[in-house]
Amino acid sequence: MPRLMYLGLLPVCAAAQLQLFVLGPGQERPVQDIVDLGAVDASDSSDTVFRVRNISTGSATLQQLTVAGAGFSLAQKPALPATIAAAGAVEFTVRFQPQGPGTYSAVLTVNAVSVILRAAAVAGPLLWLETDGQPVKLSAETAIDFGAVELGAVRTHSFILENATAGVLAITELVVSGAAFRGPLGVELPLRLEPRRSASFQISFQPAAAGRQEGVLRLAGRVFRLTGEGAEPPLPKPLIVVDPAAPRSGQQVRVAIRFAAAARGSAQGELSLRFEPAVQGIPDDPAIGFLPSAGRVLTFSVEPGAEAARFAGGAEVVMQTGTTAGKLILSAQLGGQAAQAVLVLAAEPVAIDAVRGARNGGGVEVSLTAFDNTRSASELAFTFYDRDGRVLEPGTISADATAQFRRYFENSPVGGVFALRAQFPVSGEAARIGAVEVELKNSVGATRSARVSF
Amino acid sequence: MVRPGVLLALAALWAPAQSRLEAPRVGFVLDWENRLRPLYGIAGNFVLGEAVAAGVISAASSTRATLIKLERELVLLDAHGAVRMRWEAPPGGALFAFTPAGEPALVYFSETGELCRIAAGQALAPLWTSRDWLIAVGKPDDGRAALIVRSERGLVLRTLHLASGQLEQESLLALDAGPAVLLPDGLAVYARGPELCVKGRDESERCVSLPTPAEALGQLNQDWVEIVLTAGAGRMALRVGTGSLALYGLPEVKP
């Protein structure tokens, strides 16, 4: 794996047109005359990426690029001469591959300017990662990836230290750093490792936060990167629960969101409501919505251990079904999980909410409130009774109010509800009128009120 | 069938011209900015309308009228929210009473303790002044006023001679109760802990549990009471006109 550093060439090359950098993770950094490439195991190698940047306003030419010194080579370089546009750059890689333990140096020349490269090779233990019983030899700067681990969970990797040299190795540096990493476990320092012997240890990854986590393992002067991903636990699948389960028009029902299993993380979701009226070409029914806002979109939260979602007002939210026949489509979205519930509001005969009768002046007034979720109300019939319960002349008084209802519903801003006030002139003694019954018809059928006393 | 000559004769035909179809109005409510909004709908199906007045301190409605108290005015609105009458008034809140027919009857100005008779088209008629802690006013009949007073004994229901203010009757309503309202037909509605109770003239009491205790009550009309719940738990409506009490959630306009 390439060893990423960057080196600034000071002074810069060729009439101050080119500047040299060493690349590191996510950055480039100018360096001084001497570049320390660190230590590797004597049996290992490391790659370092350099960048030559043209800092002038005109193009520049990279003519010479060499590295001279035992153990160093150019593993990757551009074809020379290379023209570098203004503000452009080219990259090359220096490989350090020692022939044995010791300190090494080389001269890196870029056009007319040279810098010293230094590196060390130590006779240290070999480091192996055990994966599925198959050891993999690790190089310095190797990223040891623990993969994605749920928050709070632990993933442990096992390692083997091997003394492949002919002498005894005394290991005093074996250090793990990084908030999400723990170790080394199962080993005590200093560790005396006889020739051809090995020892094992473990490192655990236990992320407390979501996202990429990084750490470092330092072993006898060498550095191995530790990486892992903190992953939010999977969100539970929501289930929309409506009480009553089969609501009708004109109701306030309770809506809750339950989970198949207790949630293992926290999250926010959204509950939305869509209405498809069975009656076409009518204004929207504004009563349909969640209370208290009367809106059709709500957010809910999920806490670890919860078996149900929580709304601003508690574990349930009240929903008005309105007074128009059709379909209420409830949708819950929680991360990648979704649920839907379709509630069919069947067409019904006119539903009477209240009827009142009152005497006034020379007559009686009958007022009623009701809703017609089909918006097709047509015939009205009033039957008056005397105080003894006998039907009064002229018997049932009927009228076809189809046109009036159609006009009202075409512009109604409140759905299918209506208030009807009907005035009846009376000749005679109005005080003898005792009660009234009202009947209304729509496309589904007829509804008759209870007998209401005056 | 009863013959016309015996009793009465109704109009032979019901005439559509003598009828009216409109959006049913439950009453008027105050929103979070003290604006007065009509509340349309029927039980379980409410819709808030656009504001018709602002800067409202107190309000109460019947099916026929609404009384609102502004900083320096008492205003009578018709059933549609249009202004019918204005009177100068002392600052502060007010309590209102309607007749069983829904006409405005009494106003009590909390700051001055003054009780006045209201009649459309006439000046306010001062009756008498009370220094008690009144929390509800009613008008059970032509000659009397009913008051709910918070006293050391608890909530007390008093009936007084309307003209003189002389006490005619007093009974204990509840020992430890919160807000209360007197409805035109003589029902006393009051909050008692987590319950809302309705006491009739026959002393019968019906109660219903609330999600949280009530902070304030208001008359929406003869059959409906608005409940403002504590802890920002929202608003509800209680229907008292039917046999059993029924509670419903109310829509709100929020910031």
XYZ file of C-alpha atoms in Angstrom:
709
model
C 0.000 0.000 0.000
C 1.421 3.442 -0.867
C 2.687 5.436 2.001
C 1.166 8.861 1.624
C 3.185 11.880 2.683
C 4.027 15.066 0.992
C 7.155 17.061 0.601
C 7.637 20.697 -0.150
C 10.743 21.385 -2.115
C 12.399 24.440 -0.616
C 13.915 26.151 -2.403
C 11.606 25.446 -5.262
C 12.725 24.135 -8.622
C 13.575 25.780 -11.878
C 13.213 29.478 -11.477
C 10.762 29.006 -8.650
C 8.158 27.429 -10.931
C 7.765 24.027 -9.296
C 7.095 23.157 -5.693
C 7.222 19.703 -4.183
C 4.757 18.258 -1.707
C 4.209 15.003 0.083
C 0.649 13.743 0.087
C -1.040 12.623 3.242
C -4.602 11.511 3.847
C -6.730 14.307 2.420
C -4.002 16.924 2.347
C -0.682 17.985 0.858
C 2.105 19.490 2.886
C 5.311 21.236 1.865
C 8.366 19.868 3.631
C 11.943 20.928 4.276
C 15.206 19.716 2.807
C 15.073 16.376 4.579
C 12.100 14.039 4.384
C 11.725 11.283 6.964
C 9.786 8.382 5.517
C 9.581 6.615 8.898
C 10.349 3.049 9.817
C 9.298 -0.180 8.211
C 9.941 -3.742 9.056
C 13.106 -5.011 7.475
C 11.052 -7.483 5.481
C 8.517 -4.871 4.461
C 8.267 -1.958 2.049
C 6.480 1.364 1.951
C 5.368 3.756 -0.800
C 5.305 7.547 -0.504
C 3.454 9.754 -2.997
C 4.948 13.121 -3.949
C 3.321 15.911 -5.918
C 5.155 18.451 -8.091
C 3.024 21.549 -8.436
C 3.556 24.381 -10.900
C 3.047 27.515 -8.845
C 3.771 29.953 -11.669
C 1.362 31.564 -14.092
C 2.959 29.900 -17.117
C 3.639 26.288 -17.985
C 6.742 24.565 -16.610
C 8.674 21.487 -17.612
C 9.687 18.634 -15.343
C 12.858 17.373 -16.954
C 14.683 15.458 -14.265
C 13.243 13.137 -11.624
C 15.565 10.669 -9.913
C 16.046 8.963 -6.593
C 19.508 7.685 -5.745
C 20.166 5.510 -2.715
C 20.086 1.848 -1.683
C 16.569 0.609 -0.905
C 14.791 3.513 -2.670
C 13.233 3.476 -6.115
C 10.646 5.300 -8.169
C 7.650 3.024 -8.251
C 5.573 5.324 -10.426
C 6.560 8.469 -12.324
C 5.412 10.566 -15.283
C 7.063 10.325 -18.665
C 9.798 12.940 -18.935
C 10.023 15.648 -19.955
C 6.599 16.452 -18.568
C 4.891 19.770 -19.204
C 2.918 21.020 -16.234
C 0.340 23.710 -16.939
C 0.034 26.758 -14.712
C -1.320 25.672 -11.320
C -1.148 22.060 -12.526
C 0.655 19.170 -10.869
C 2.054 15.708 -11.485
C 2.605 12.934 -8.951
C 5.170 10.197 -8.487
C 5.759 7.461 -5.928
C 8.951 6.616 -4.070
C 9.183 3.058 -2.792
C 11.388 2.134 0.159
C 12.239 -1.569 0.230
C 15.129 -2.264 2.629
C 17.456 -5.200 2.220
C 17.836 -5.615 5.968
C 17.678 -3.789 9.276
C 19.376 -0.390 9.414
C 19.002 3.266 8.489
C 18.754 4.314 4.878
C 18.997 7.550 2.940
C 18.720 8.692 -0.655
C 18.755 11.828 -2.752
C 15.613 12.780 -4.547
C 16.275 15.164 -7.426
C 13.564 17.162 -9.116
C 15.006 19.257 -11.927
C 17.824 21.237 -10.306
C 16.861 20.798 -6.673
C 17.529 17.834 -4.398
C 16.203 16.740 -1.063
C 17.357 14.006 1.289
C 15.084 11.037 1.953
C 15.581 9.094 5.151
C 14.025 5.840 6.322
C 14.691 3.053 8.777
C 14.255 -0.684 8.648
C 13.873 -2.426 11.932
C 14.335 -6.050 12.722
C 10.986 -6.292 14.341
C 8.305 -8.876 14.599
C 6.078 -9.679 11.697
C 2.434 -8.782 12.215
C -0.268 -11.094 10.955
C -4.024 -10.559 10.961
C -6.099 -13.665 11.499
C -9.082 -13.670 9.187
C -11.185 -16.808 9.049
C -8.230 -18.797 10.259
C -6.093 -17.595 7.378
C -3.306 -15.243 8.530
C -2.597 -12.207 6.348
C 0.751 -10.465 6.697
C 0.389 -6.745 7.381
C 2.646 -3.993 6.102
C 3.355 -0.778 7.957
C 0.794 1.886 7.129
C -1.624 -0.862 6.291
C -5.189 0.110 7.114
C -6.695 -2.594 9.265
C -10.421 -2.318 8.623
C -12.941 -3.503 11.184
C -15.860 -2.869 8.817
C -19.269 -1.547 9.814
C -20.243 -2.213 13.421
C -23.531 -1.179 15.069
C -23.239 1.428 17.760
C -22.638 -0.293 21.075
C -21.614 -3.578 19.466
C -18.046 -4.924 19.464
C -15.951 -6.487 16.723
C -12.584 -7.985 17.677
C -9.689 -8.836 15.402
C -6.929 -11.254 16.406
C -3.301 -10.631 15.500
C -0.133 -12.685 15.621
C 3.330 -11.336 16.323
C 6.049 -13.523 14.829
C 9.777 -13.370 15.395
C 11.213 -14.411 12.016
C 14.733 -13.302 12.946
C 17.505 -15.404 14.417
C 17.714 -13.335 17.599
C 15.455 -12.595 20.509
C 13.083 -9.631 20.068
C 12.156 -7.512 23.059
C 8.944 -5.702 22.148
C 8.255 -2.683 24.316
C 5.976 -0.696 22.023
C 2.576 -2.153 21.200
C 0.043 0.646 21.611
C -3.488 1.147 20.338
C -4.980 4.641 20.151
C -8.321 5.937 18.884
C -11.553 6.470 20.841
C -13.377 3.527 19.305
C -10.510 1.034 19.596
C -9.364 -0.941 22.628
C -6.222 -3.033 22.953
C -3.883 -4.660 22.797
C -5.765 -7.366 24.683
C -4.289 -10.676 25.737
C -0.664 -9.637 25.770
C 1.661 -8.115 28.363
C 4.564 -5.806 27.699
C 7.486 -5.933 27.546
C 7.170 -9.031 25.435
C 10.194 -11.252 24.910
C 9.835 -13.171 21.696
C 12.248 -16.022 21.067
C 13.368 -16.782 17.496
C 10.723 -18.616 15.445
C 8.122 -18.050 18.145
C 4.930 -16.083 17.996
C 2.414 -14.415 20.308
C -1.174 -13.322 19.747
C -3.234 -10.347 20.873
C -6.575 -8.740 20.045
C -7.908 -5.296 19.228
C -11.579 -4.449 19.686
C -13.631 -1.895 17.808
C -16.650 -0.553 19.708
C -17.997 2.616 18.058
C -19.967 5.055 20.174
C -20.746 7.381 17.290
C -21.967 6.832 13.782
C -19.573 7.354 10.893
C -15.982 6.585 10.065
C -13.694 5.961 13.045
C -9.916 5.888 12.947
C -7.167 4.721 15.242
C -3.543 3.669 15.192
C -1.556 0.598 16.213
C 2.078 1.374 16.966
C 4.384 -1.637 16.932
C 8.100 -1.249 17.515
C 8.362 2.014 15.622
C 5.940 1.058 12.904
C 2.483 2.460 12.440
C -0.599 0.556 11.305
C -3.850 2.468 10.693
C -7.056 1.153 12.244
C -10.344 2.003 10.573
C -13.983 1.136 11.135
C -17.491 2.422 10.565
C -19.943 3.156 13.374
C -23.339 2.153 12.047
C -26.750 3.143 13.389
C -28.755 0.036 14.210
C -31.364 -0.810 11.591
C -34.654 0.960 12.191
C -37.680 -1.133 13.022
C -40.467 -1.514 10.500
C -43.352 0.768 11.433
C -46.924 -0.430 11.650
C -49.761 2.114 11.493
C -52.471 1.379 14.045
C -55.811 3.192 13.789
C -58.439 3.081 16.517
C -61.135 2.323 15.536
C -59.613 0.166 12.833
C -62.426 0.831 10.359
C -63.361 4.473 10.866
C -66.238 6.297 9.247
C -66.709 9.857 8.148
C -67.232 12.464 10.853
C -65.024 10.826 13.446
C -61.946 11.662 15.436
C -59.775 8.544 15.502
C -56.477 7.760 17.166
C -53.418 6.928 15.122
C -50.318 5.278 16.570
C -47.177 3.847 15.032
C -45.945 0.630 16.584
C -42.863 -1.437 15.784
C -42.506 -5.135 15.175
C -39.552 -5.111 17.583
C -38.214 -2.588 20.053
C -36.148 0.120 18.385
C -32.388 -0.153 18.924
C -31.527 3.398 17.962
C -33.014 6.842 17.819
C -34.456 8.348 14.683
C -37.093 10.659 13.324
C -39.834 9.665 10.951
C -42.774 11.186 9.147
C -46.455 10.336 9.103
C -48.404 11.754 6.199
C -52.026 11.659 5.176
C -53.458 11.776 1.671
C -57.120 11.881 0.794
C -58.710 10.581 -2.386
C -62.342 11.693 -2.490
C -64.926 9.359 -3.942
C -66.803 12.406 -5.155
C -65.047 14.118 -8.036
C -64.898 17.836 -8.679
C -65.550 19.046 -5.158
C -63.434 21.327 -2.948
C -60.968 19.687 -0.586
C -62.262 18.688 2.836
C -60.216 20.824 5.256
C -61.419 18.915 8.299
C -59.348 15.915 7.245
C -56.065 16.133 9.108
C -54.200 15.584 12.302
C -55.059 17.588 15.400
C -54.305 20.069 16.700
C -52.651 21.537 13.623
C -55.220 20.117 11.166
C -52.190 19.492 8.934
C -51.553 16.327 6.958
C -47.880 15.750 7.744
C -46.424 15.032 11.174
C -43.000 14.090 12.425
C -42.463 11.445 15.074
C -39.452 10.336 17.030
C -38.090 6.921 17.931
C -36.052 6.262 21.046
C -33.933 3.198 21.843
C -36.064 0.505 23.449
C -39.339 2.065 22.331
C -42.018 -0.159 20.862
C -43.995 2.770 19.495
C -43.273 6.133 17.928
C -43.760 9.311 19.875
C -45.535 12.371 18.539
C -45.322 15.869 19.996
C -48.387 15.231 22.115
C -47.753 11.619 23.119
C -47.905 8.101 21.746
C -51.000 8.780 19.654
C -52.276 11.515 17.442
C -55.903 12.388 16.790
C -57.030 12.414 13.191
C -60.279 13.809 11.839
C -61.784 11.730 9.070
C -63.759 14.614 7.606
C -67.145 14.405 5.994
C -66.379 13.241 2.472
C -66.476 9.636 1.282
C -63.224 8.328 -0.149
C -59.893 6.872 0.877
C -57.576 8.079 3.599
C -54.056 6.920 2.866
C -51.706 7.051 5.829
C -47.998 6.639 5.126
C -45.244 6.268 7.692
C -41.625 6.676 6.682
C -38.813 5.762 9.062
C -35.422 5.793 7.420
C -35.623 3.193 4.697
C -38.644 1.555 6.291
C -42.157 2.431 5.224
C -45.702 1.429 6.021
C -49.062 2.364 4.620
C -52.641 2.046 5.784
C -55.613 2.675 3.534
C -58.864 3.563 5.272
C -61.997 3.456 3.185
C -64.655 5.952 4.207
C -67.792 4.418 2.808
C -70.567 6.505 1.310
C -73.378 6.794 3.840
C -76.829 8.239 4.159
C -76.905 11.755 5.582
C -75.721 11.700 9.199
C -77.730 13.997 11.452
C -75.760 15.581 14.273
C -78.426 17.628 16.016
C -81.985 18.839 15.441
C -83.667 21.723 17.239
C -87.148 23.075 17.021
C -88.183 26.521 18.221
C -91.322 28.616 18.055
C -90.840 32.167 16.894
C -93.262 34.871 15.855
C -95.963 33.365 13.797
C -94.278 30.069 13.124
C -91.729 27.479 14.001
C -88.116 27.125 13.024
C -86.434 23.780 12.594
C -82.672 23.809 12.528
C -80.411 20.858 12.060
C -76.737 20.155 11.597
C -75.646 17.143 9.602
C -73.188 15.907 7.027
C -73.570 14.233 3.701
C -70.361 12.488 2.702
C -71.721 11.823 -0.784
C -72.669 15.496 -1.396
C -75.840 14.256 -3.046
C -78.540 15.309 -0.565
C -81.869 15.797 -2.258
C -85.237 15.402 -0.581
C -86.266 16.827 2.784
C -89.306 15.846 4.745
C -90.673 17.362 7.972
C -93.355 15.753 10.072
C -94.867 17.777 12.915
C -96.664 16.328 15.925
C -98.933 17.836 18.512
C -98.309 17.531 22.196
C -100.135 14.222 22.223
C -97.930 12.760 19.553
C -100.444 12.966 16.731
C -99.309 14.006 13.262
C -100.425 17.527 12.403
C -102.052 18.571 9.166
C -100.989 18.723 6.404
C -98.965 15.654 7.266
C -95.380 15.238 6.127
C -94.121 18.350 4.337
C -91.626 17.430 1.641
C -89.406 19.413 -0.647
C -86.803 18.658 -3.248
C -83.702 20.618 -2.245
C -81.309 18.960 -4.694
C -80.377 22.215 -6.396
C -79.855 24.069 -3.119
C -77.605 21.327 -1.755
C -75.656 21.118 -5.005
C -74.983 24.866 -4.951
C -73.992 24.722 -1.292
C -71.578 21.815 -1.668
C -69.973 23.280 -4.796
C -68.614 26.110 -2.685
C -68.546 24.623 0.783
C -65.277 25.416 2.577
C -66.028 22.944 5.349
C -66.532 19.604 3.589
C -69.823 17.774 3.709
C -71.240 19.396 6.847
C -74.183 21.726 6.643
C -76.607 23.615 8.841
C -80.186 23.857 7.672
C -82.676 26.340 9.069
C -86.223 25.949 7.839
C -88.968 28.397 8.756
C -92.602 27.267 8.755
C -95.383 29.825 9.024
C -98.146 28.606 11.295
C -101.751 29.688 11.237
C -103.300 28.812 14.504
C -101.856 28.109 17.881
C -98.173 27.410 17.433
C -97.901 26.460 21.084
C -99.777 23.271 20.286
C -96.908 22.018 18.122
C -95.111 19.475 20.245
C -92.371 17.856 18.189
C -90.880 17.366 14.754
C -89.102 14.658 12.823
C -86.874 15.358 9.843
C -85.970 13.006 7.024
C -83.204 13.593 4.486
C -82.303 11.557 1.424
C -79.125 11.238 -0.543
C -77.805 8.797 -3.139
C -77.251 6.087 -0.524
C -80.553 6.233 1.299
C -82.776 8.060 3.730
C -82.094 9.158 7.285
C -84.791 10.037 9.779
C -84.034 12.020 12.901
C -85.320 11.218 16.331
C -88.485 13.050 17.310
C -87.400 16.378 18.743
C -89.621 18.316 21.116
C -90.215 22.049 20.883
C -103.982 13.088 11.865
C -104.983 16.293 13.581
C -107.158 18.528 11.426
C -106.377 22.227 10.912
C -109.598 23.332 12.448
C -108.797 21.511 15.612
C -105.273 22.700 16.193
C -103.358 24.716 13.660
C -102.414 24.790 10.063
C -98.846 24.647 8.960
C -97.917 26.134 5.648
C -99.036 23.728 3.007
C -95.620 23.537 1.438
C -92.207 24.136 2.780
C -90.701 26.886 0.694
C -86.989 26.783 -0.067
C -86.937 30.578 0.142
C -87.766 30.238 3.798
C -84.847 27.955 4.455
C -81.138 28.514 4.632
C -78.172 26.239 4.078
C -74.876 27.339 5.580
C -71.727 26.068 7.211
C -72.575 24.981 10.760
C -70.907 27.232 13.278
C -70.169 25.747 16.694
C -68.961 29.034 18.130
C -65.948 31.298 18.257
C -62.549 30.619 19.819
C -59.441 32.647 20.527
C -56.186 31.678 18.880
C -52.679 32.095 20.283
C -52.590 35.734 19.156
C -55.919 36.566 20.843
C -57.684 36.696 17.511
C -61.275 35.527 17.361
C -61.938 32.752 14.876
C -65.158 30.954 13.987
C -65.198 27.244 14.713
C -67.192 25.380 12.084
C -68.347 21.791 11.964
C -70.134 19.183 13.968
C -69.069 16.796 16.718
C -65.757 15.194 15.771
C -65.291 17.259 12.658
C -64.120 20.808 13.267
C -62.615 23.454 11.014
C -61.251 26.825 12.097
C -62.155 29.844 10.008
C -60.377 33.113 9.375
C -60.034 35.609 12.220
C -62.847 38.156 12.542
C -61.437 40.228 15.436
C -58.076 40.882 17.072
C -56.939 41.985 20.509
C -59.685 40.015 22.221
C -59.323 39.604 25.992
C -62.480 37.581 26.709
C -65.123 35.967 24.526
C -68.210 33.768 24.764
C -70.689 32.616 22.150
C -74.184 31.329 21.715
C -75.788 30.090 18.510
C -77.109 33.600 17.870
C -74.429 35.955 19.136
C -70.911 36.402 20.411
C -69.689 38.830 23.047
C -66.065 39.913 23.004
C -64.190 42.150 25.386
C -61.462 44.303 23.894
C -59.215 46.543 25.958
C -61.755 49.390 26.148
C -64.771 48.003 24.372
C -67.487 45.434 24.667
C -68.594 44.218 21.240
C -71.633 42.192 20.255
C -71.252 40.109 17.096
C -73.997 38.342 15.217
C -73.898 34.641 14.407
C -71.702 35.331 11.386
C -69.176 37.402 13.289
C -70.384 40.794 12.054
C -70.525 43.641 14.573
C -74.014 44.365 15.873
C -73.199 46.738 18.717
C -70.299 48.346 20.565
C -70.131 49.759 24.070
C -67.385 51.550 25.948
C -66.076 49.360 28.719
C -63.528 49.411 31.535
C -60.166 47.702 30.892
C -59.513 44.052 31.721
C -61.339 40.801 31.165
C -65.042 40.050 31.379
C -67.517 37.248 32.034
C -70.662 36.867 29.939
C -74.129 35.344 30.220
C -76.675 34.554 27.511
C -80.363 33.815 27.643
C -81.529 30.278 26.822
C -82.526 31.645 23.413
C -78.922 32.686 22.852
C -79.348 36.449 23.243
C -76.732 38.408 25.242
C -77.873 39.011 28.816
C -75.153 40.016 31.281
C -71.576 41.147 31.386
C -69.351 41.241 34.444
C -66.245 43.419 34.222
C -63.591 41.664 36.292
C -61.484 44.750 36.950
C -64.260 46.952 38.312
C -66.519 44.201 39.672
C -69.451 45.743 37.836
C -72.362 43.629 36.563
C -74.364 45.093 33.677
C -77.411 44.041 31.748
C -76.970 43.832 27.980
C -79.662 44.439 25.438
C -79.051 44.959 21.760
C -79.678 48.544 20.740
C -79.488 49.851 24.282
C -76.812 51.232 26.528
C -75.271 48.918 29.079
C -77.405 48.951 32.217
C -75.273 48.776 35.389
C -76.872 46.566 38.027
C -74.555 46.250 40.992
C -70.943 45.707 41.926
C -69.437 42.578 43.439
C -66.098 42.353 45.166
C -66.210 38.555 45.270
C -63.942 36.432 43.121
C -66.387 35.667 40.326
C -65.376 33.073 37.797
C -68.666 32.567 35.928
C -71.906 34.443 35.322
C -75.266 33.083 34.202
C -78.834 34.256 33.851
C -81.189 31.472 34.788
C -84.322 33.587 34.319
C -85.520 37.152 33.834
C -85.262 38.218 37.428
C -82.128 36.491 38.592
C -78.414 36.227 38.025
C -76.356 33.137 38.810
C -72.754 33.454 39.860
C -70.004 30.975 40.496
C -67.744 32.439 43.158
C -64.422 31.171 44.405
C -64.584 31.401 48.194
C -62.768 29.920 51.152
C -65.297 27.067 51.092
C -64.569 26.268 47.488
C -66.594 27.008 44.377
C -69.984 28.364 45.408
C -73.028 28.745 43.185
C -75.122 31.777 44.113
C -78.450 32.986 42.831
C -79.101 36.684 43.289
C -81.947 39.042 42.625
C -80.940 40.686 39.388
C -82.017 44.212 40.193
C -80.858 44.454 43.793
C -78.027 41.982 43.967
C -79.612 40.422 47.031
C -78.582 36.836 47.695
C -81.452 34.401 47.298
C -79.731 31.029 47.309
C -76.263 29.607 47.794
C -74.875 26.103 47.426
C -71.447 24.549 47.418
C -70.510 23.453 43.933
C -67.144 21.832 44.592
C -64.489 21.998 47.278
C -61.415 22.332 45.162
C -62.170 23.192 41.603
C -60.585 25.083 38.761
C -62.224 27.195 36.093
C -65.984 27.085 35.594
C -68.671 28.274 33.235
C -72.440 28.659 33.563
C -74.487 27.674 30.532
C -77.784 29.394 29.689
C -79.963 26.436 30.609
C -78.548 26.440 34.132
C -75.821 23.832 33.766
C -72.658 24.534 35.744
C -69.501 23.161 34.151
C -66.353 23.126 36.260
C -62.940 21.517 36.308
C -62.091 19.381 39.321
C -58.577 17.993 39.185
C -58.246 15.848 36.065
C -62.028 15.810 35.569
C -64.564 18.084 34.002
C -67.948 17.971 35.713
C -71.395 19.159 34.769
C -73.967 19.836 37.471
C -77.605 20.340 36.571
C -80.242 22.336 38.372
C -81.405 19.077 39.910
C -77.936 18.714 41.527
C -77.130 15.693 39.348
C -73.479 15.559 38.437
C -71.787 14.007 35.416
C -68.009 13.974 35.024
C -65.534 13.080 32.315
C -61.756 12.592 32.535
C -59.417 15.006 30.792
C -55.917 14.217 29.488
C -54.556 17.011 31.695
C -56.375 19.411 34.038
C -58.243 22.307 32.502
C -56.695 25.754 32.606
C -59.677 27.686 31.252
C -63.225 27.083 30.048
C -65.310 29.021 27.577
C -68.826 28.872 26.222
C -68.943 27.979 22.521
C -72.728 27.809 22.520
C -75.511 26.447 24.683
C -74.332 22.869 24.184
C -70.590 23.176 23.807
C -67.794 24.215 26.166
C -64.248 24.906 25.063
C -61.507 23.534 27.326
C -57.971 24.883 27.360
C -55.754 22.174 28.821
C -52.751 22.841 31.042
C -49.153 22.135 30.053
C -49.818 23.190 26.490
C -51.761 19.980 25.929
C -54.097 21.691 23.491
C -57.782 22.460 23.408
C -60.816 20.248 23.563
C -64.549 20.675 23.289
C -67.152 19.145 25.588
C -70.647 18.537 24.333
C -73.127 18.758 27.154
C -76.384 18.962 25.258
C -76.792 15.257 24.794
C -77.331 12.598 27.422
C -73.726 11.584 27.850
C -70.791 13.929 27.892
C -68.570 13.727 24.850
C -65.057 15.137 24.490
C -63.415 16.048 21.200
C -60.079 17.493 20.140
C -60.082 20.941 18.589
C -57.917 22.261 15.781
C -55.632 25.140 16.680
C -53.711 27.827 14.897
C -50.181 27.744 16.256
C -47.157 29.921 15.619
